[in-house]
Tab-separated table of C-alpha atoms and ligand atoms in Angstrom:
chain	number	residue	atom	x	y	z
V	7	MET	CA	124.120	-97.348	33.268
V	8	ILE	CA	123.718	-94.006	31.509
V	9	PRO	CA	121.760	-94.342	28.225
V	10	ALA	CA	123.579	-93.402	24.997
V	11	PRO	CA	122.458	-90.040	23.606
V	12	VAL	CA	119.694	-90.168	20.984
V	13	LEU	CA	120.380	-87.680	18.197
V	14	PRO	CA	117.771	-86.058	15.929
V	15	ASP	CA	116.675	-88.111	12.905
V	16	GLY	CA	119.360	-88.203	10.226
V	17	TRP	CA	122.128	-86.870	12.504
V	18	THR	CA	125.340	-88.864	13.084
V	19	LEU	CA	127.446	-89.100	16.225
V	20	VAL	CA	131.236	-89.390	16.168
V	21	ALA	CA	132.139	-90.194	19.788
V	22	LEU	CA	135.771	-89.903	20.912
V	23	ASP	CA	137.471	-90.387	24.253
V	24	SER	CA	139.999	-87.634	23.723
V	25	VAL	CA	140.841	-85.168	20.952
V	26	GLY	CA	142.762	-81.920	20.541
V	27	SER	CA	139.678	-79.870	19.632
V	28	THR	CA	136.318	-81.218	18.459
V	29	ASN	CA	136.088	-78.161	16.182
V	30	ASP	CA	139.237	-79.221	14.332
V	31	GLU	CA	138.006	-82.794	13.986
V	32	ALA	CA	134.590	-81.623	12.724
V	33	ALA	CA	136.238	-79.244	10.205
V	34	ARG	CA	138.360	-82.111	8.936
V	35	LEU	CA	135.263	-84.297	8.484
V	36	ALA	CA	133.365	-81.420	6.818
V	37	GLU	CA	136.212	-80.899	4.333
V	38	ALA	CA	135.973	-84.623	3.559
V	39	GLY	CA	132.255	-84.211	2.788
V	40	ALA	CA	130.517	-85.108	6.061
V	41	ALA	CA	126.855	-84.117	6.094
V	42	GLU	CA	125.022	-81.519	8.145
V	43	GLY	CA	124.168	-82.981	11.530
V	44	THR	CA	127.474	-84.777	11.976
V	45	VAL	CA	128.304	-84.249	15.643
V	46	VAL	CA	131.811	-84.750	17.017
V	47	TRP	CA	131.712	-85.353	20.775
V	48	ALA	CA	134.761	-85.928	22.968
V	49	ARG	CA	134.949	-86.820	26.667
V	50	GLU	CA	137.940	-84.492	26.952
V	51	GLN	CA	139.905	-82.079	24.772
V	52	THR	CA	143.628	-81.575	25.088
V	53	GLY	CA	143.595	-78.329	23.091
V	54	GLY	CA	140.087	-76.899	23.568
V	55	ARG	CA	139.752	-73.448	21.984
V	56	GLY	CA	137.624	-70.497	23.001
V	57	ARG	CA	136.857	-67.241	21.221
V	58	ARG	CA	139.587	-64.656	20.757
V	59	GLY	CA	142.306	-67.299	20.860
V	60	ARG	CA	141.578	-68.239	24.456
V	61	HIS	CA	142.076	-71.688	25.903
V	62	TRP	CA	138.935	-73.673	26.857
V	63	ALA	CA	139.624	-75.965	29.805
V	64	SER	CA	138.261	-79.365	28.803
V	65	PRO	CA	138.680	-82.070	31.438
V	66	VAL	CA	136.419	-85.145	31.588
V	67	GLY	CA	132.998	-84.305	33.078
V	68	ASN	CA	131.792	-81.466	30.855
V	69	LEU	CA	130.397	-81.498	27.311
V	70	TYR	CA	132.545	-80.760	24.250
V	71	SER	CA	130.723	-81.046	20.933
V	72	SER	CA	131.018	-79.670	17.416
V	73	THR	CA	128.202	-79.942	14.897
V	74	ILE	CA	128.639	-79.583	11.150
V	75	LEU	CA	126.068	-77.246	9.599
V	76	ARG	CA	125.603	-76.511	5.933
V	77	PRO	CA	123.449	-73.386	5.885
V	78	ASP	CA	123.751	-72.783	2.138
V	79	SER	CA	123.742	-69.024	2.666
V	80	PRO	CA	126.075	-66.046	2.283
V	81	ALA	CA	128.718	-65.565	4.971
V	82	PRO	CA	126.970	-62.794	6.976
V	83	ARG	CA	123.960	-65.036	7.572
V	84	ALA	CA	126.208	-67.710	9.066
V	85	THR	CA	126.764	-65.430	12.083
V	86	GLU	CA	123.039	-65.809	12.785
V	87	LEU	CA	123.780	-69.422	13.712
V	88	GLY	CA	125.588	-68.273	16.870
V	89	PHE	CA	122.281	-66.919	18.162
V	90	VAL	CA	120.514	-70.121	17.086
V	91	ALA	CA	123.097	-72.157	19.036
V	92	ALA	CA	122.825	-69.940	22.142
V	93	LEU	CA	119.040	-70.396	22.176
V	94	ALA	CA	119.482	-74.174	21.875
V	95	VAL	CA	121.762	-74.158	24.927
V	96	ALA	CA	119.301	-71.982	26.861
V	97	ASP	CA	116.511	-74.435	25.947
V	98	ILE	CA	118.097	-77.269	27.919
V	99	VAL	CA	118.538	-75.413	31.196
V	100	PRO	CA	116.016	-76.767	33.711
V	101	ALA	CA	113.090	-74.492	34.575
V	102	GLY	CA	113.576	-72.551	37.759
V	103	ARG	CA	117.116	-71.402	37.020
V	104	GLU	CA	117.539	-67.858	35.729
V	105	THR	CA	118.761	-68.189	32.134
V	106	ARG	CA	119.972	-65.296	30.021
V	107	VAL	CA	121.740	-64.975	26.715
V	108	LYS	CA	124.553	-62.454	26.500
V	109	TRP	CA	125.783	-60.943	23.250
V	110	PRO	CA	127.125	-62.330	21.119
V	111	ASN	CA	126.868	-66.030	22.011
V	112	ASP	CA	127.107	-66.602	25.750
V	113	VAL	CA	124.562	-68.293	27.964
V	114	MET	CA	124.430	-67.282	31.610
V	115	VAL	CA	122.646	-69.285	34.297
V	116	ASP	CA	122.073	-67.830	37.766
V	117	GLY	CA	124.629	-65.157	36.837
V	118	GLY	CA	127.402	-67.582	35.770
V	119	LYS	CA	128.602	-68.567	32.317
V	120	ILE	CA	127.406	-72.108	31.605
V	121	ALA	CA	128.488	-72.563	27.984
V	122	GLY	CA	130.768	-71.260	25.298
V	123	ILE	CA	130.092	-71.241	21.557
V	124	LEU	CA	132.772	-71.079	18.895
V	125	LEU	CA	131.514	-70.888	15.300
V	126	GLU	CA	134.060	-71.499	12.571
V	127	SER	CA	133.033	-71.198	8.913
V	128	SER	CA	134.524	-72.213	5.623
V	129	ILE	CA	133.620	-69.778	2.881
V	130	GLY	CA	133.662	-70.888	-0.736
V	131	GLN	CA	133.791	-68.987	-3.994
V	132	GLY	CA	131.194	-66.236	-4.298
V	133	GLY	CA	131.057	-65.776	-0.517
V	134	LEU	CA	128.785	-68.767	0.024
V	135	VAL	CA	129.279	-70.756	3.204
V	136	GLU	CA	130.535	-74.279	2.566
V	137	HIS	CA	130.139	-75.364	6.143
V	138	VAL	CA	129.944	-74.003	9.651
V	139	VAL	CA	131.304	-75.880	12.627
V	140	ALA	CA	129.223	-74.996	15.687
V	141	GLY	CA	131.497	-75.817	18.620
V	142	ILE	CA	129.608	-75.847	21.905
V	143	GLY	CA	131.085	-76.506	25.314
V	144	ILE	CA	128.704	-76.839	28.268
V	145	ASN	CA	129.695	-77.013	31.913
V	146	VAL	CA	127.859	-80.124	33.105
V	147	ALA	CA	129.657	-81.557	36.133
V	148	PHE	CA	131.586	-78.455	37.175
V	149	ALA	CA	132.466	-74.902	36.252
V	150	PRO	CA	136.185	-74.407	35.615
V	151	GLN	CA	137.368	-71.133	37.111
V	152	LEU	CA	140.211	-69.696	35.094
V	153	PRO	CA	142.011	-66.454	35.886
V	154	GLU	CA	141.090	-65.009	32.476
V	155	MET	CA	137.392	-65.696	32.976
V	156	ARG	CA	135.488	-62.497	33.451
V	157	TYR	CA	132.443	-64.202	34.934
V	158	PRO	CA	131.949	-66.921	37.509
V	159	GLY	CA	131.075	-70.270	35.978
V	160	ALA	CA	127.872	-72.223	36.398
V	161	ALA	CA	127.149	-75.893	35.727
V	162	LEU	CA	124.111	-77.659	34.301
V	163	GLY	CA	124.222	-80.859	36.384
V	164	GLY	CA	123.047	-84.277	35.177
V	165	SER	CA	124.997	-86.448	32.745
V	166	VAL	CA	127.030	-85.407	29.707
V	167	GLU	CA	124.973	-87.853	27.613
V	168	ALA	CA	121.695	-86.190	28.640
V	169	ALA	CA	123.167	-82.753	27.924
V	170	LEU	CA	124.327	-83.846	24.462
V	171	GLN	CA	120.960	-85.375	23.625
V	172	GLY	CA	119.070	-82.292	24.835
V	173	LEU	CA	121.448	-79.958	23.014
V	174	THR	CA	121.313	-81.709	19.648
V	175	GLN	CA	117.517	-82.050	19.772
V	176	ALA	CA	117.155	-78.363	20.683
V	177	LEU	CA	119.656	-77.349	18.000
V	178	ALA	CA	117.728	-79.267	15.328
V	179	ARG	CA	114.470	-77.558	16.408
V	180	ARG	CA	116.025	-74.074	16.492
V	181	LEU	CA	117.701	-74.627	13.107
V	182	ALA	CA	114.411	-75.676	11.533
V	183	GLU	CA	112.805	-72.539	12.974
V	184	TRP	CA	115.621	-70.381	11.532
V	185	ARG	CA	115.274	-71.971	8.100
V	186	ARG	CA	111.487	-71.699	8.080
V	187	HIS	CA	110.979	-68.244	9.590
V	188	GLY	CA	114.347	-66.516	9.210
V	189	PHE	CA	116.424	-64.512	11.645
V	190	GLU	CA	113.586	-62.266	12.816
V	191	THR	CA	112.049	-65.108	14.849
V	192	VAL	CA	115.454	-66.029	16.286
V	193	ARG	CA	116.163	-62.388	17.104
V	194	ALA	CA	112.847	-62.007	18.948
V	195	ALA	CA	113.433	-65.211	20.944
V	196	TRP	CA	116.986	-64.125	21.755
V	197	LEU	CA	115.869	-60.645	22.897
V	198	ALA	CA	113.260	-62.223	25.160
V	199	LYS	CA	116.085	-64.008	27.003
V	200	ALA	CA	118.615	-61.142	26.946
V	201	GLY	CA	119.239	-58.627	29.724
V	202	PRO	CA	116.854	-55.680	29.979
V	203	LEU	CA	116.910	-52.925	27.365
V	204	GLY	CA	118.434	-49.782	28.835
V	205	ALA	CA	120.818	-51.659	31.158
V	206	ASP	CA	124.263	-50.098	31.542
V	207	VAL	CA	126.912	-52.137	29.764
V	208	ASP	CA	130.552	-51.891	28.756
V	209	VAL	CA	131.786	-53.316	25.478
V	210	ARG	CA	135.429	-53.999	24.781
V	211	LEU	CA	136.442	-53.313	21.184
V	212	GLY	CA	140.108	-54.247	21.062
V	213	GLU	CA	141.792	-51.655	23.268
V	214	GLU	CA	138.746	-49.398	23.369
V	215	LEU	CA	136.101	-49.648	26.126
V	216	VAL	CA	132.722	-48.276	25.070
V	217	ARG	CA	130.100	-47.498	27.711
V	218	GLY	CA	126.437	-47.262	26.964
V	219	ARG	CA	122.951	-48.650	27.382
V	220	PHE	CA	121.882	-51.935	25.842
V	221	ALA	CA	119.464	-51.012	23.026
V	222	GLY	CA	118.899	-54.418	21.442
V	223	LEU	CA	120.053	-56.429	18.460
V	224	ASP	CA	119.721	-55.367	14.838
V	225	GLY	CA	118.478	-57.531	11.981
V	226	GLU	CA	122.005	-58.793	11.290
V	227	GLY	CA	122.956	-59.696	14.841
V	228	ALA	CA	124.900	-56.519	15.669
V	229	LEU	CA	124.672	-55.162	19.213
V	230	LEU	CA	122.945	-51.779	19.492
V	231	LEU	CA	124.367	-49.511	22.132
V	232	ASP	CA	123.150	-46.036	23.135
V	233	THR	CA	126.181	-43.985	24.104
V	234	THR	CA	126.557	-40.316	25.038
V	235	ALA	CA	127.700	-39.798	21.430
V	236	GLY	CA	124.602	-41.464	19.969
V	237	ARG	CA	123.630	-44.985	18.922
V	238	ARG	CA	126.424	-47.363	17.958
V	239	LYS	CA	126.118	-50.600	16.074
V	240	ILE	CA	128.732	-53.119	17.197
V	241	VAL	CA	129.488	-56.060	14.951
V	242	SER	CA	132.315	-57.612	16.920
V	243	GLY	CA	133.379	-57.084	20.513
V	244	GLU	CA	132.967	-58.382	24.011
V	245	LEU	CA	130.084	-57.364	26.230
V	246	LEU	CA	131.345	-56.907	29.763
V	247	GLY	CA	128.192	-55.725	31.512
V	248	ARG	CA	127.902	-53.436	34.482
V	249	ALA	CA	124.265	-53.640	35.509
V	250	ALA	CA	123.220	-56.194	32.877
Z	13	LIG	C1	134.091	-69.250	24.272
Z	13	LIG	O1	135.195	-68.681	24.265
Z	13	LIG	O2	133.198	-68.894	25.038
Z	13	LIG	C2	133.833	-70.375	23.309
Z	13	LIG	C3	134.241	-71.716	23.848
Z	13	LIG	C4	133.915	-72.872	22.903
Z	13	LIG	C5	134.342	-74.200	23.459
Z	13	LIG	C6	133.887	-75.352	22.600
Z	13	LIG	S1	134.126	-76.921	23.387
Z	13	LIG	C7	133.767	-77.744	21.893
Z	13	LIG	C8	134.421	-76.952	20.787
Z	13	LIG	N1	135.810	-77.353	20.609
Z	13	LIG	C9	136.659	-76.360	20.905
Z	13	LIG	O3	137.909	-76.441	20.842
Z	13	LIG	N2	135.987	-75.261	21.273
Z	13	LIG	C10	134.546	-75.490	21.232
């Protein structure tokens, strides 16, 4: 029998067989006052959501979880949590597999996308964040291949329970680090796992495709890109990668 996941001290698990989207369920609980560290986990999602309005295939076998965070910070700082979450996912990949983070929040293992992260925030009066739902899907048993996926998939292996336990423990550690040392430490850790500086990349900004060389991450999580027209700072877009 597979052991039940052990969550970090003070965290609470809401385990469901099936739900539309764990992000929606976590947002509902957050609105009702649920504390930071409440984790909604479902065996399957019938309406899993990805970034940019995409569908996230969610059959039984992979991990679908949404964690309520209460960062108590202004809205721009909440975007830092996407990098915190990506590092937590990277932390649970077994040694020996090539693990890279890809801007803004993807984690690639042996060249394939292993996880997706969807952060959804509720902003209160004065621009302060009331809560953030950190939705994280990890391919555990298999890697769904969808026509709209730009990258091949990769899978973690092992059990969903082990993945959830590893993820929540890593997330708690990375969050504590972020609170104690700020984004600079997260940024440095993220850059150490990112593709090489200077690699040729393409970034899609709506209809526009911008080509350039990966020049790092600024202090607010924007992608820095050296283009023929000079350095660009990209706040929102999709990194497609050529060499990186
Ligand atoms: C992406 O487009 O890469 C983000 C995918 C995020 C998927 C996760 S699965 C758990 C949570 N619930 C959802 O509906 N989406 C996120």
